[in-house]
Amino acid sequence: MQLPPLSLYVHIPWCVRKCPYCDFNSHVFAAGTQQSVAGSIEHAQGETAGERHLPEAEYVDQLERDLRSQLPWIQGRKLGSIFFGGGTPSLFSPLAIGRILDLAESLVGFEEGIEITLEANPGTFEQAKFAGYHRAGVNRLSIGVQSFDPLQLQNLGRIHSGDEARIAASQARAAGFDNINIDLMHGLPGQGEQDALKDLERAVALGVEHISWYQLTIEPNTAFYSAPPVTPGSEQIAAIQRAGRAYLASEGYQRYEVSAYGRAGLASRHNLNYWSFADYIGIGAGAHGKFTLPESGRILRTQRTRAPQHYLALGCETGEGGTAFPLPKVKDVPPPERPLEFLMNALRLEEGVPAETYTSYTGLTLESLAGEWGRLQAMALVRPLGPSIATTPFGYDYVDDILQRFLPEE
């Protein structure tokens, strides 16, 4: 086994409002509380900005302790990318984001040309801070638009308008960002092919470098799961996807992952790190991580407690009066589970990954894939094993079915 590249994920768990489709670890914030409000939208609507309080400084202090606790797993590597996700990371001040970046650089170190992404909502509250984030070191902004259509924004529980989304992209550019992503959804209630294309056309017209275009799915523990909206059927979804992919390709956006499209050379480095089965540190409430330990042959998956108030309470007094910060919850990935773990990531990439990474990152030989892979190849679902591990264009639409073939035996 070899040490793969390393990234950092920082989770900021708070939002102004919980969207009805969202199953991420996000919590509405209010004065004196860090309350989880899955499905409770009215609570946020009833507050003014002045009544809200974020424990920003306390949370950044805890992020530092979290990062320090995981330093032994870093093994001399520097960070190739950092991603601030949420929740809504743009609720934090540029000063706080800059402090986190300074800590990461001093404690771990940065590779040359590091990509640093921050997710932001298009509201004016966030727009005013874009220049500050850029000065702090963020060099890639990901704007959560979801749709430019007023009716769809209402359906999705979003609190910005289409005009605010367009202004946000313009202001991000004016603030100095030359790498901007826009998140869009398709398969929305009542959405037809032309409606979906209009959203894409509006995003392309803004000249952004990257578009994440993903299908609305109804997840457990969301408001939509309790009261599902009527969404397009499978044939309509397929037609929307075909039209959207063709349009984005015609505009110079290369599809490199199931729902990610970038201009040449501008695929998200952080996403590529995930899907290549590389390592990443996860800090913050509910954050996940992955570490490879070549000397012992172990692969670890880590996870922090999800509730912000529990995360902020982590740490125990030692006999010397200091504070010992606990390690995250750890799960070993044993060899029988590694083929599936690897393929769940690698097959999301349209071109797959170099075959040698399977051996170097899992400690297994290609023979551990060969039997089932050969049967899938006979069905024209995957390419020959080596020099890459990848599906065929036909098989790319059936990744979930392919992965089922690699479930470990119980």
Tab-separated table of C-alpha atoms in Angstrom:
chain	number	residue	atom	x	y	z
A	1	MET	CA	0.000	0.000	0.000
A	2	GLN	CA	1.043	3.576	-0.681
A	3	LEU	CA	0.030	6.876	0.874
A	4	PRO	CA	-2.512	8.611	-1.377
A	5	PRO	CA	-2.872	12.407	-1.644
A	6	LEU	CA	-4.535	14.263	1.221
A	7	SER	CA	-7.384	16.801	1.406
A	8	LEU	CA	-9.258	18.543	4.213
A	9	TYR	CA	-13.036	18.813	4.647
A	10	VAL	CA	-14.389	21.386	7.122
A	11	HIS	CA	-18.058	21.100	8.072
A	12	ILE	CA	-19.977	24.222	9.142
A	13	PRO	CA	-23.313	22.796	10.319
A	14	TRP	CA	-25.584	25.842	10.538
A	15	CYS	CA	-28.156	27.245	8.096
A	16	VAL	CA	-30.624	30.117	8.116
A	17	ARG	CA	-33.322	27.657	7.079
A	18	LYS	CA	-33.615	23.903	6.587
A	19	CYS	CA	-34.533	23.091	2.980
A	20	PRO	CA	-37.215	20.388	2.624
A	21	TYR	CA	-35.008	18.150	0.420
A	22	CYS	CA	-31.852	18.409	2.540
A	23	ASP	CA	-30.565	15.370	4.441
A	24	PHE	CA	-27.155	16.885	5.194
A	25	ASN	CA	-26.066	17.588	8.750
A	26	SER	CA	-27.472	21.116	8.932
A	27	HIS	CA	-29.106	22.937	11.824
A	28	VAL	CA	-30.991	26.228	12.045
A	29	PHE	CA	-29.322	28.581	14.504
A	30	ALA	CA	-30.972	30.914	17.009
A	31	ALA	CA	-29.893	33.000	19.972
A	32	GLY	CA	-28.376	30.824	22.669
A	33	THR	CA	-29.111	27.537	20.877
A	34	GLN	CA	-27.732	25.153	18.348
A	35	GLN	CA	-31.021	23.392	17.739
A	36	SER	CA	-31.561	20.657	15.150
A	37	VAL	CA	-34.697	21.536	13.215
A	38	ALA	CA	-35.135	18.877	10.550
A	39	GLY	CA	-38.407	19.812	8.887
A	40	SER	CA	-38.961	22.876	11.115
A	41	ILE	CA	-38.843	25.816	8.736
A	42	GLU	CA	-41.123	28.186	10.630
A	43	HIS	CA	-38.607	28.590	13.459
A	44	ALA	CA	-36.080	30.236	11.152
A	45	GLN	CA	-38.667	32.325	9.320
A	46	GLY	CA	-39.767	33.903	12.587
A	47	GLU	CA	-36.342	35.285	13.488
A	48	THR	CA	-34.592	38.439	12.422
A	49	ALA	CA	-30.909	38.497	11.587
A	50	GLY	CA	-30.228	40.425	14.798
A	51	GLU	CA	-31.714	37.652	16.948
A	52	ARG	CA	-29.484	34.951	15.529
A	53	HIS	CA	-26.205	33.948	17.091
A	54	LEU	CA	-23.463	31.677	15.865
A	55	PRO	CA	-20.816	30.353	18.263
A	56	GLU	CA	-18.247	31.166	15.594
A	57	ALA	CA	-15.156	31.686	17.739
A	58	GLU	CA	-15.914	28.683	19.939
A	59	TYR	CA	-16.449	26.478	16.910
A	60	VAL	CA	-13.168	27.539	15.285
A	61	ASP	CA	-11.358	26.780	18.563
A	62	GLN	CA	-12.920	23.307	18.482
A	63	LEU	CA	-11.941	22.809	14.837
A	64	GLU	CA	-8.335	23.496	15.809
A	65	ARG	CA	-8.480	20.846	18.554
A	66	ASP	CA	-10.132	18.445	16.122
A	67	LEU	CA	-7.412	18.938	13.515
A	68	ARG	CA	-4.613	18.596	16.075
A	69	SER	CA	-6.078	15.317	17.323
A	70	GLN	CA	-5.770	13.784	13.834
A	71	LEU	CA	-2.237	14.951	13.023
A	72	PRO	CA	-0.650	11.515	13.685
A	73	TRP	CA	-2.606	10.116	10.696
A	74	ILE	CA	-1.282	12.751	8.271
A	75	GLN	CA	2.138	11.092	7.951
A	76	GLY	CA	4.045	14.015	6.520
A	77	ARG	CA	1.653	14.890	3.691
A	78	LYS	CA	0.494	18.369	2.707
A	79	LEU	CA	-3.009	19.350	1.638
A	80	GLY	CA	-3.905	19.417	-2.052
A	81	SER	CA	-7.403	20.813	-1.491
A	82	ILE	CA	-9.711	22.142	1.214
A	83	PHE	CA	-13.500	22.211	1.061
A	84	PHE	CA	-15.788	24.159	3.420
A	85	GLY	CA	-19.192	22.449	3.291
A	86	GLY	CA	-22.375	22.547	5.310
A	87	GLY	CA	-24.810	23.747	6.255
A	88	THR	CA	-23.922	27.182	4.993
A	89	PRO	CA	-20.211	27.955	5.465
A	90	SER	CA	-20.702	31.498	4.174
A	91	LEU	CA	-22.498	32.315	7.424
A	92	PHE	CA	-19.034	32.416	9.004
A	93	SER	CA	-17.019	35.615	8.726
A	94	PRO	CA	-13.989	35.945	6.460
A	95	LEU	CA	-11.945	36.381	9.652
A	96	ALA	CA	-13.047	32.955	10.920
A	97	ILE	CA	-12.447	31.270	7.554
A	98	GLY	CA	-9.021	32.885	7.368
A	99	ARG	CA	-8.146	31.654	10.844
A	100	ILE	CA	-9.094	28.078	9.887
A	101	LEU	CA	-6.930	28.298	6.769
A	102	ASP	CA	-3.996	29.682	8.755
A	103	LEU	CA	-4.299	26.773	11.189
A	104	ALA	CA	-4.440	24.221	8.379
A	105	GLU	CA	-1.387	25.699	6.710
A	106	SER	CA	0.652	25.878	9.907
A	107	LEU	CA	-0.331	22.453	11.248
A	108	VAL	CA	-0.385	20.448	7.994
A	109	GLY	CA	0.943	22.565	5.144
A	110	PHE	CA	-0.287	23.319	1.624
A	111	GLU	CA	0.744	21.830	-1.698
A	112	GLU	CA	1.599	24.385	-4.351
A	113	GLY	CA	-1.538	25.481	-6.182
A	114	ILE	CA	-3.901	24.191	-3.478
A	115	GLU	CA	-7.625	24.457	-4.332
A	116	ILE	CA	-9.696	25.989	-1.503
A	117	THR	CA	-13.483	25.891	-2.004
A	118	LEU	CA	-16.183	27.501	0.109
A	119	GLU	CA	-19.914	26.880	-0.330
A	120	ALA	CA	-22.037	30.039	-0.302
A	121	ASN	CA	-25.683	30.928	-0.607
A	122	PRO	CA	-26.678	33.691	-3.049
A	123	GLY	CA	-28.348	35.992	-0.499
A	124	THR	CA	-27.023	39.516	-0.055
A	125	PHE	CA	-25.849	38.668	3.492
A	126	GLU	CA	-23.238	36.362	1.969
A	127	GLN	CA	-22.409	38.454	-1.112
A	128	ALA	CA	-20.982	41.267	0.994
A	129	LYS	CA	-18.322	38.886	2.327
A	130	PHE	CA	-17.033	37.450	-0.974
A	131	ALA	CA	-14.047	39.806	-1.210
A	132	GLY	CA	-13.113	38.958	2.383
A	133	TYR	CA	-13.136	35.231	1.658
A	134	HIS	CA	-10.898	35.785	-1.353
A	135	ARG	CA	-8.433	37.801	0.711
A	136	ALA	CA	-8.478	35.051	3.352
A	137	GLY	CA	-7.241	32.518	0.787
A	138	VAL	CA	-10.406	30.934	-0.645
A	139	ASN	CA	-9.848	30.587	-4.409
A	140	ARG	CA	-12.947	28.673	-5.509
A	141	LEU	CA	-16.536	29.611	-4.669
A	142	SER	CA	-19.450	27.172	-4.930
A	143	ILE	CA	-22.810	28.970	-5.053
A	144	GLY	CA	-25.912	26.981	-4.095
A	145	VAL	CA	-28.423	28.230	-6.648
A	146	GLN	CA	-30.469	25.007	-7.286
A	147	SER	CA	-32.759	26.851	-9.745
A	148	PHE	CA	-33.318	30.296	-11.241
A	149	ASP	CA	-37.064	29.690	-11.580
A	150	PRO	CA	-39.100	31.555	-8.886
A	151	LEU	CA	-41.672	28.768	-8.608
A	152	GLN	CA	-39.015	26.084	-8.230
A	153	LEU	CA	-37.135	28.131	-5.657
A	154	GLN	CA	-40.371	28.309	-3.694
A	155	ASN	CA	-40.912	24.555	-4.114
A	156	LEU	CA	-37.383	23.904	-2.823
A	157	GLY	CA	-37.728	26.166	0.186
A	158	ARG	CA	-34.895	28.435	-0.955
A	159	ILE	CA	-34.668	31.952	0.490
A	160	HIS	CA	-33.017	33.688	-2.469
A	161	SER	CA	-34.332	34.793	-5.851
A	162	GLY	CA	-33.037	34.078	-9.333
A	163	ASP	CA	-31.866	37.680	-9.588
A	164	GLU	CA	-29.898	37.349	-6.345
A	165	ALA	CA	-28.237	34.241	-7.741
A	166	ARG	CA	-27.125	36.109	-10.864
A	167	ILE	CA	-25.896	39.043	-8.780
A	168	ALA	CA	-23.983	36.667	-6.479
A	169	ALA	CA	-22.063	35.178	-9.409
A	170	SER	CA	-21.272	38.660	-10.721
A	171	GLN	CA	-20.109	39.873	-7.324
A	172	ALA	CA	-17.983	36.757	-6.822
A	173	ARG	CA	-16.218	37.560	-10.075
A	174	ALA	CA	-15.762	41.179	-9.027
A	175	ALA	CA	-14.301	39.987	-5.720
A	176	GLY	CA	-11.527	38.217	-7.614
A	177	PHE	CA	-12.780	34.639	-7.986
A	178	ASP	CA	-11.745	33.076	-11.291
A	179	ASN	CA	-13.075	29.615	-10.425
A	180	ILE	CA	-16.792	29.541	-9.638
A	181	ASN	CA	-19.175	26.600	-9.378
A	182	ILE	CA	-22.950	26.776	-9.467
A	183	ASP	CA	-25.100	24.008	-7.977
A	184	LEU	CA	-28.299	23.252	-9.908
A	185	MET	CA	-30.955	20.575	-9.503
A	186	HIS	CA	-33.154	18.869	-12.089
A	187	GLY	CA	-36.105	16.523	-11.855
A	188	LEU	CA	-37.978	19.189	-9.897
A	189	PRO	CA	-41.768	19.191	-9.353
A	190	GLY	CA	-43.528	19.809	-12.675
A	191	GLN	CA	-40.244	20.467	-14.477
A	192	GLY	CA	-40.045	19.713	-18.184
A	193	GLU	CA	-37.064	19.421	-20.485
A	194	GLN	CA	-37.165	23.064	-21.598
A	195	ASP	CA	-37.488	24.280	-18.001
A	196	ALA	CA	-34.377	22.352	-16.991
A	197	LEU	CA	-32.470	23.672	-19.998
A	198	LYS	CA	-33.399	27.258	-19.108
A	199	ASP	CA	-31.717	26.825	-15.722
A	200	LEU	CA	-28.575	25.515	-17.407
A	201	GLU	CA	-28.625	28.325	-19.979
A	202	ARG	CA	-28.794	30.928	-17.224
A	203	ALA	CA	-25.853	29.341	-15.435
A	204	VAL	CA	-23.779	29.146	-18.627
A	205	ALA	CA	-24.599	32.785	-19.425
A	206	LEU	CA	-22.885	33.754	-16.162
A	207	GLY	CA	-19.619	32.333	-17.498
A	208	VAL	CA	-18.943	30.073	-14.509
A	209	GLU	CA	-16.159	27.512	-14.753
A	210	HIS	CA	-18.024	24.565	-13.218
A	211	ILE	CA	-21.624	23.375	-12.910
A	212	SER	CA	-22.840	20.674	-10.542
A	213	TRP	CA	-26.139	19.449	-12.011
A	214	TYR	CA	-27.787	16.741	-9.995
A	215	GLN	CA	-31.182	15.116	-9.751
A	216	LEU	CA	-33.540	15.846	-6.880
A	217	THR	CA	-33.867	12.703	-4.781
A	218	ILE	CA	-36.242	12.201	-1.883
A	219	GLU	CA	-34.206	11.183	1.164
A	220	PRO	CA	-35.338	9.870	4.573
A	221	ASN	CA	-35.482	12.353	7.462
A	222	THR	CA	-36.444	15.267	5.227
A	223	ALA	CA	-39.662	17.249	4.904
A	224	PHE	CA	-40.051	15.982	1.325
A	225	TYR	CA	-39.890	12.394	2.593
A	226	SER	CA	-42.902	13.048	4.841
A	227	ALA	CA	-44.814	14.881	2.103
A	228	PRO	CA	-43.255	13.948	-1.256
A	229	PRO	CA	-43.747	16.351	-4.162
A	230	VAL	CA	-44.821	15.015	-7.553
A	231	THR	CA	-41.657	14.832	-9.642
A	232	PRO	CA	-41.111	13.828	-13.293
A	233	GLY	CA	-41.172	10.126	-14.161
A	234	SER	CA	-38.126	8.114	-15.153
A	235	GLU	CA	-38.603	8.625	-18.909
A	236	GLN	CA	-38.937	12.383	-18.461
A	237	ILE	CA	-35.864	12.430	-16.202
A	238	ALA	CA	-33.877	10.513	-18.821
A	239	ALA	CA	-34.933	13.009	-21.515
A	240	ILE	CA	-33.930	15.954	-19.302
A	241	GLN	CA	-30.542	14.396	-18.612
A	242	ARG	CA	-29.836	13.660	-22.282
A	243	ALA	CA	-30.745	17.187	-23.330
A	244	GLY	CA	-28.799	18.790	-20.487
A	245	ARG	CA	-25.639	16.766	-21.096
A	246	ALA	CA	-25.704	17.551	-24.797
A	247	TYR	CA	-26.206	21.250	-24.128
A	248	LEU	CA	-23.396	21.473	-21.559
A	249	ALA	CA	-21.028	19.601	-23.890
A	250	SER	CA	-21.869	22.032	-26.700
A	251	GLU	CA	-20.952	24.911	-24.374
A	252	GLY	CA	-17.563	23.441	-23.463
A	253	TYR	CA	-18.384	21.815	-20.128
A	254	GLN	CA	-16.842	18.357	-19.856
A	255	ARG	CA	-18.699	15.803	-17.788
A	256	TYR	CA	-16.137	14.080	-15.586
A	257	GLU	CA	-18.321	12.768	-12.773
A	258	VAL	CA	-21.952	11.637	-12.473
A	259	SER	CA	-23.232	15.156	-11.781
A	260	ALA	CA	-20.188	17.405	-12.336
A	261	TYR	CA	-19.270	19.412	-15.440
A	262	GLY	CA	-16.215	21.632	-15.778
A	263	ARG	CA	-14.390	23.611	-18.390
A	264	ALA	CA	-11.103	22.091	-19.553
A	265	GLY	CA	-8.685	21.689	-16.655
A	266	LEU	CA	-11.191	22.979	-14.085
A	267	ALA	CA	-12.648	19.799	-12.618
A	268	SER	CA	-12.911	20.085	-8.847
A	269	ARG	CA	-9.652	18.793	-7.379
A	270	HIS	CA	-11.396	18.085	-4.096
A	271	ASN	CA	-14.051	15.956	-5.785
A	272	LEU	CA	-11.394	14.103	-7.772
A	273	ASN	CA	-9.571	13.337	-4.530
A	274	TYR	CA	-12.724	11.733	-3.082
A	275	TRP	CA	-13.554	9.697	-6.155
A	276	SER	CA	-9.962	8.480	-6.579
A	277	PHE	CA	-10.115	6.785	-3.148
A	278	ALA	CA	-7.504	9.165	-1.757
A	279	ASP	CA	-7.389	10.356	1.871
A	280	TYR	CA	-9.069	13.305	3.544
A	281	ILE	CA	-9.256	14.766	7.022
A	282	GLY	CA	-12.777	15.546	8.227
A	283	ILE	CA	-13.223	18.155	10.967
A	284	GLY	CA	-16.405	19.672	12.349
A	285	ALA	CA	-19.758	18.339	13.529
A	286	GLY	CA	-20.681	15.200	11.580
A	287	ALA	CA	-17.563	15.337	9.396
A	288	HIS	CA	-16.246	12.132	7.822
A	289	GLY	CA	-12.637	11.317	6.981
A	290	LYS	CA	-10.482	8.566	5.496
A	291	PHE	CA	-6.898	7.594	6.297
A	292	THR	CA	-4.525	4.987	4.883
A	293	LEU	CA	-1.915	3.464	7.219
A	294	PRO	CA	0.516	1.558	4.958
A	295	GLU	CA	2.744	0.222	7.755
A	296	SER	CA	-0.126	-1.669	9.371
A	297	GLY	CA	-2.090	-2.223	6.139
A	298	ARG	CA	-5.166	-0.494	7.615
A	299	ILE	CA	-7.691	1.845	6.012
A	300	LEU	CA	-9.745	3.912	8.446
A	301	ARG	CA	-13.063	5.706	8.068
A	302	THR	CA	-13.645	8.417	10.697
A	303	GLN	CA	-16.737	10.310	11.817
A	304	ARG	CA	-17.441	13.058	14.317
A	305	THR	CA	-20.615	13.433	16.366
A	306	ARG	CA	-23.341	15.187	14.326
A	307	ALA	CA	-25.046	17.533	16.797
A	308	PRO	CA	-23.281	20.918	17.028
A	309	GLN	CA	-23.877	21.204	20.772
A	310	HIS	CA	-22.326	17.775	21.313
A	311	TYR	CA	-19.377	18.632	19.096
A	312	LEU	CA	-18.780	21.876	20.991
A	313	ALA	CA	-18.821	19.917	24.269
A	314	LEU	CA	-16.101	17.461	23.169
A	315	GLY	CA	-12.967	17.298	25.285
A	316	CYS	CA	-12.271	15.990	28.744
A	317	GLU	CA	-10.214	17.315	31.618
A	318	THR	CA	-6.934	15.501	32.258
A	319	GLY	CA	-5.174	15.090	35.563
A	320	GLU	CA	-2.836	17.958	34.732
A	321	GLY	CA	-5.721	20.349	34.182
A	322	GLY	CA	-5.302	20.342	30.398
A	323	THR	CA	-7.791	19.196	27.812
A	324	ALA	CA	-7.525	15.949	25.886
A	325	PHE	CA	-9.505	16.052	22.637
A	326	PRO	CA	-10.896	12.635	21.725
A	327	LEU	CA	-10.216	10.999	18.390
A	328	PRO	CA	-13.191	10.660	16.033
A	329	LYS	CA	-15.131	7.436	15.838
A	330	VAL	CA	-13.102	5.010	13.716
A	331	LYS	CA	-14.172	2.104	11.520
A	332	ASP	CA	-11.658	-0.176	9.835
A	333	VAL	CA	-12.261	-1.049	6.189
A	334	PRO	CA	-11.248	-4.737	6.061
A	335	PRO	CA	-9.864	-6.249	2.821
A	336	PRO	CA	-13.153	-7.970	1.813
A	337	GLU	CA	-14.935	-4.588	1.823
A	338	ARG	CA	-12.251	-2.663	-0.075
A	339	PRO	CA	-13.222	-3.604	-3.651
A	340	LEU	CA	-16.708	-2.157	-3.159
A	341	GLU	CA	-15.390	0.871	-1.248
A	342	PHE	CA	-12.934	1.611	-4.044
A	343	LEU	CA	-15.421	1.115	-6.877
A	344	MET	CA	-18.128	3.189	-5.187
A	345	ASN	CA	-15.757	6.104	-5.626
A	346	ALA	CA	-13.830	5.328	-8.816
A	347	LEU	CA	-16.830	4.440	-10.978
A	348	ARG	CA	-18.394	7.852	-10.382
A	349	LEU	CA	-15.662	9.249	-12.632
A	350	GLU	CA	-16.540	9.000	-16.317
A	351	GLU	CA	-12.964	8.055	-17.232
A	352	GLY	CA	-12.446	5.937	-14.128
A	353	VAL	CA	-9.051	5.800	-12.419
A	354	PRO	CA	-5.650	4.280	-13.296
A	355	ALA	CA	-5.683	0.582	-12.511
A	356	GLU	CA	-2.480	0.803	-10.458
A	357	THR	CA	-4.254	2.954	-7.864
A	358	TYR	CA	-6.434	-0.015	-6.960
A	359	THR	CA	-3.395	-2.006	-5.840
A	360	SER	CA	-1.527	0.887	-4.256
A	361	TYR	CA	-4.524	2.307	-2.347
A	362	THR	CA	-6.249	-0.929	-1.265
A	363	GLY	CA	-3.343	-3.351	-0.862
A	364	LEU	CA	-5.181	-5.851	-3.096
A	365	THR	CA	-4.255	-7.214	-6.507
A	366	LEU	CA	-6.361	-6.743	-9.621
A	367	GLU	CA	-7.130	-10.468	-9.424
A	368	SER	CA	-9.548	-9.670	-6.588
A	369	LEU	CA	-11.727	-7.895	-9.180
A	370	ALA	CA	-11.071	-10.041	-12.228
A	371	GLY	CA	-13.799	-12.702	-12.011
A	372	GLU	CA	-16.804	-10.417	-11.570
A	373	TRP	CA	-15.238	-7.774	-13.808
A	374	GLY	CA	-14.971	-10.255	-16.634
A	375	ARG	CA	-18.667	-11.079	-16.400
A	376	LEU	CA	-19.542	-7.370	-16.437
A	377	GLN	CA	-17.260	-6.834	-19.418
A	378	ALA	CA	-19.104	-9.560	-21.304
A	379	MET	CA	-22.285	-7.516	-20.774
A	380	ALA	CA	-20.559	-4.384	-22.169
A	381	LEU	CA	-20.903	-2.613	-18.822
A	382	VAL	CA	-17.207	-2.095	-18.061
A	383	ARG	CA	-14.002	-1.588	-20.008
A	384	PRO	CA	-11.206	-4.183	-19.973
A	385	LEU	CA	-9.389	-4.236	-16.637
A	386	GLY	CA	-6.344	-2.021	-17.179
A	387	PRO	CA	-4.850	0.436	-17.828
A	388	SER	CA	-7.911	2.023	-16.185
A	389	ILE	CA	-10.798	0.867	-14.031
A	390	ALA	CA	-13.896	2.351	-15.650
A	391	THR	CA	-17.347	1.621	-17.017
A	392	THR	CA	-18.262	1.808	-20.677
A	393	PRO	CA	-20.429	4.775	-21.757
A	394	PHE	CA	-23.362	2.337	-21.676
A	395	GLY	CA	-22.449	1.021	-18.232
A	396	TYR	CA	-22.067	4.518	-16.784
A	397	ASP	CA	-25.852	4.713	-16.490
A	398	TYR	CA	-25.891	1.473	-14.483
A	399	VAL	CA	-23.208	2.118	-11.860
A	400	ASP	CA	-25.497	1.152	-8.975
A	401	ASP	CA	-26.228	-2.207	-10.601
A	402	ILE	CA	-22.509	-2.797	-11.191
A	403	LEU	CA	-21.695	-2.063	-7.564
A	404	GLN	CA	-24.264	-4.603	-6.389
A	405	ARG	CA	-22.079	-7.311	-7.914
A	406	PHE	CA	-19.245	-6.459	-5.512
A	407	LEU	CA	-21.143	-6.580	-2.237
A	408	PRO	CA	-19.037	-8.626	0.209
A	409	GLU	CA	-20.456	-11.978	1.208
A	410	GLU	CA	-21.958	-12.069	4.684
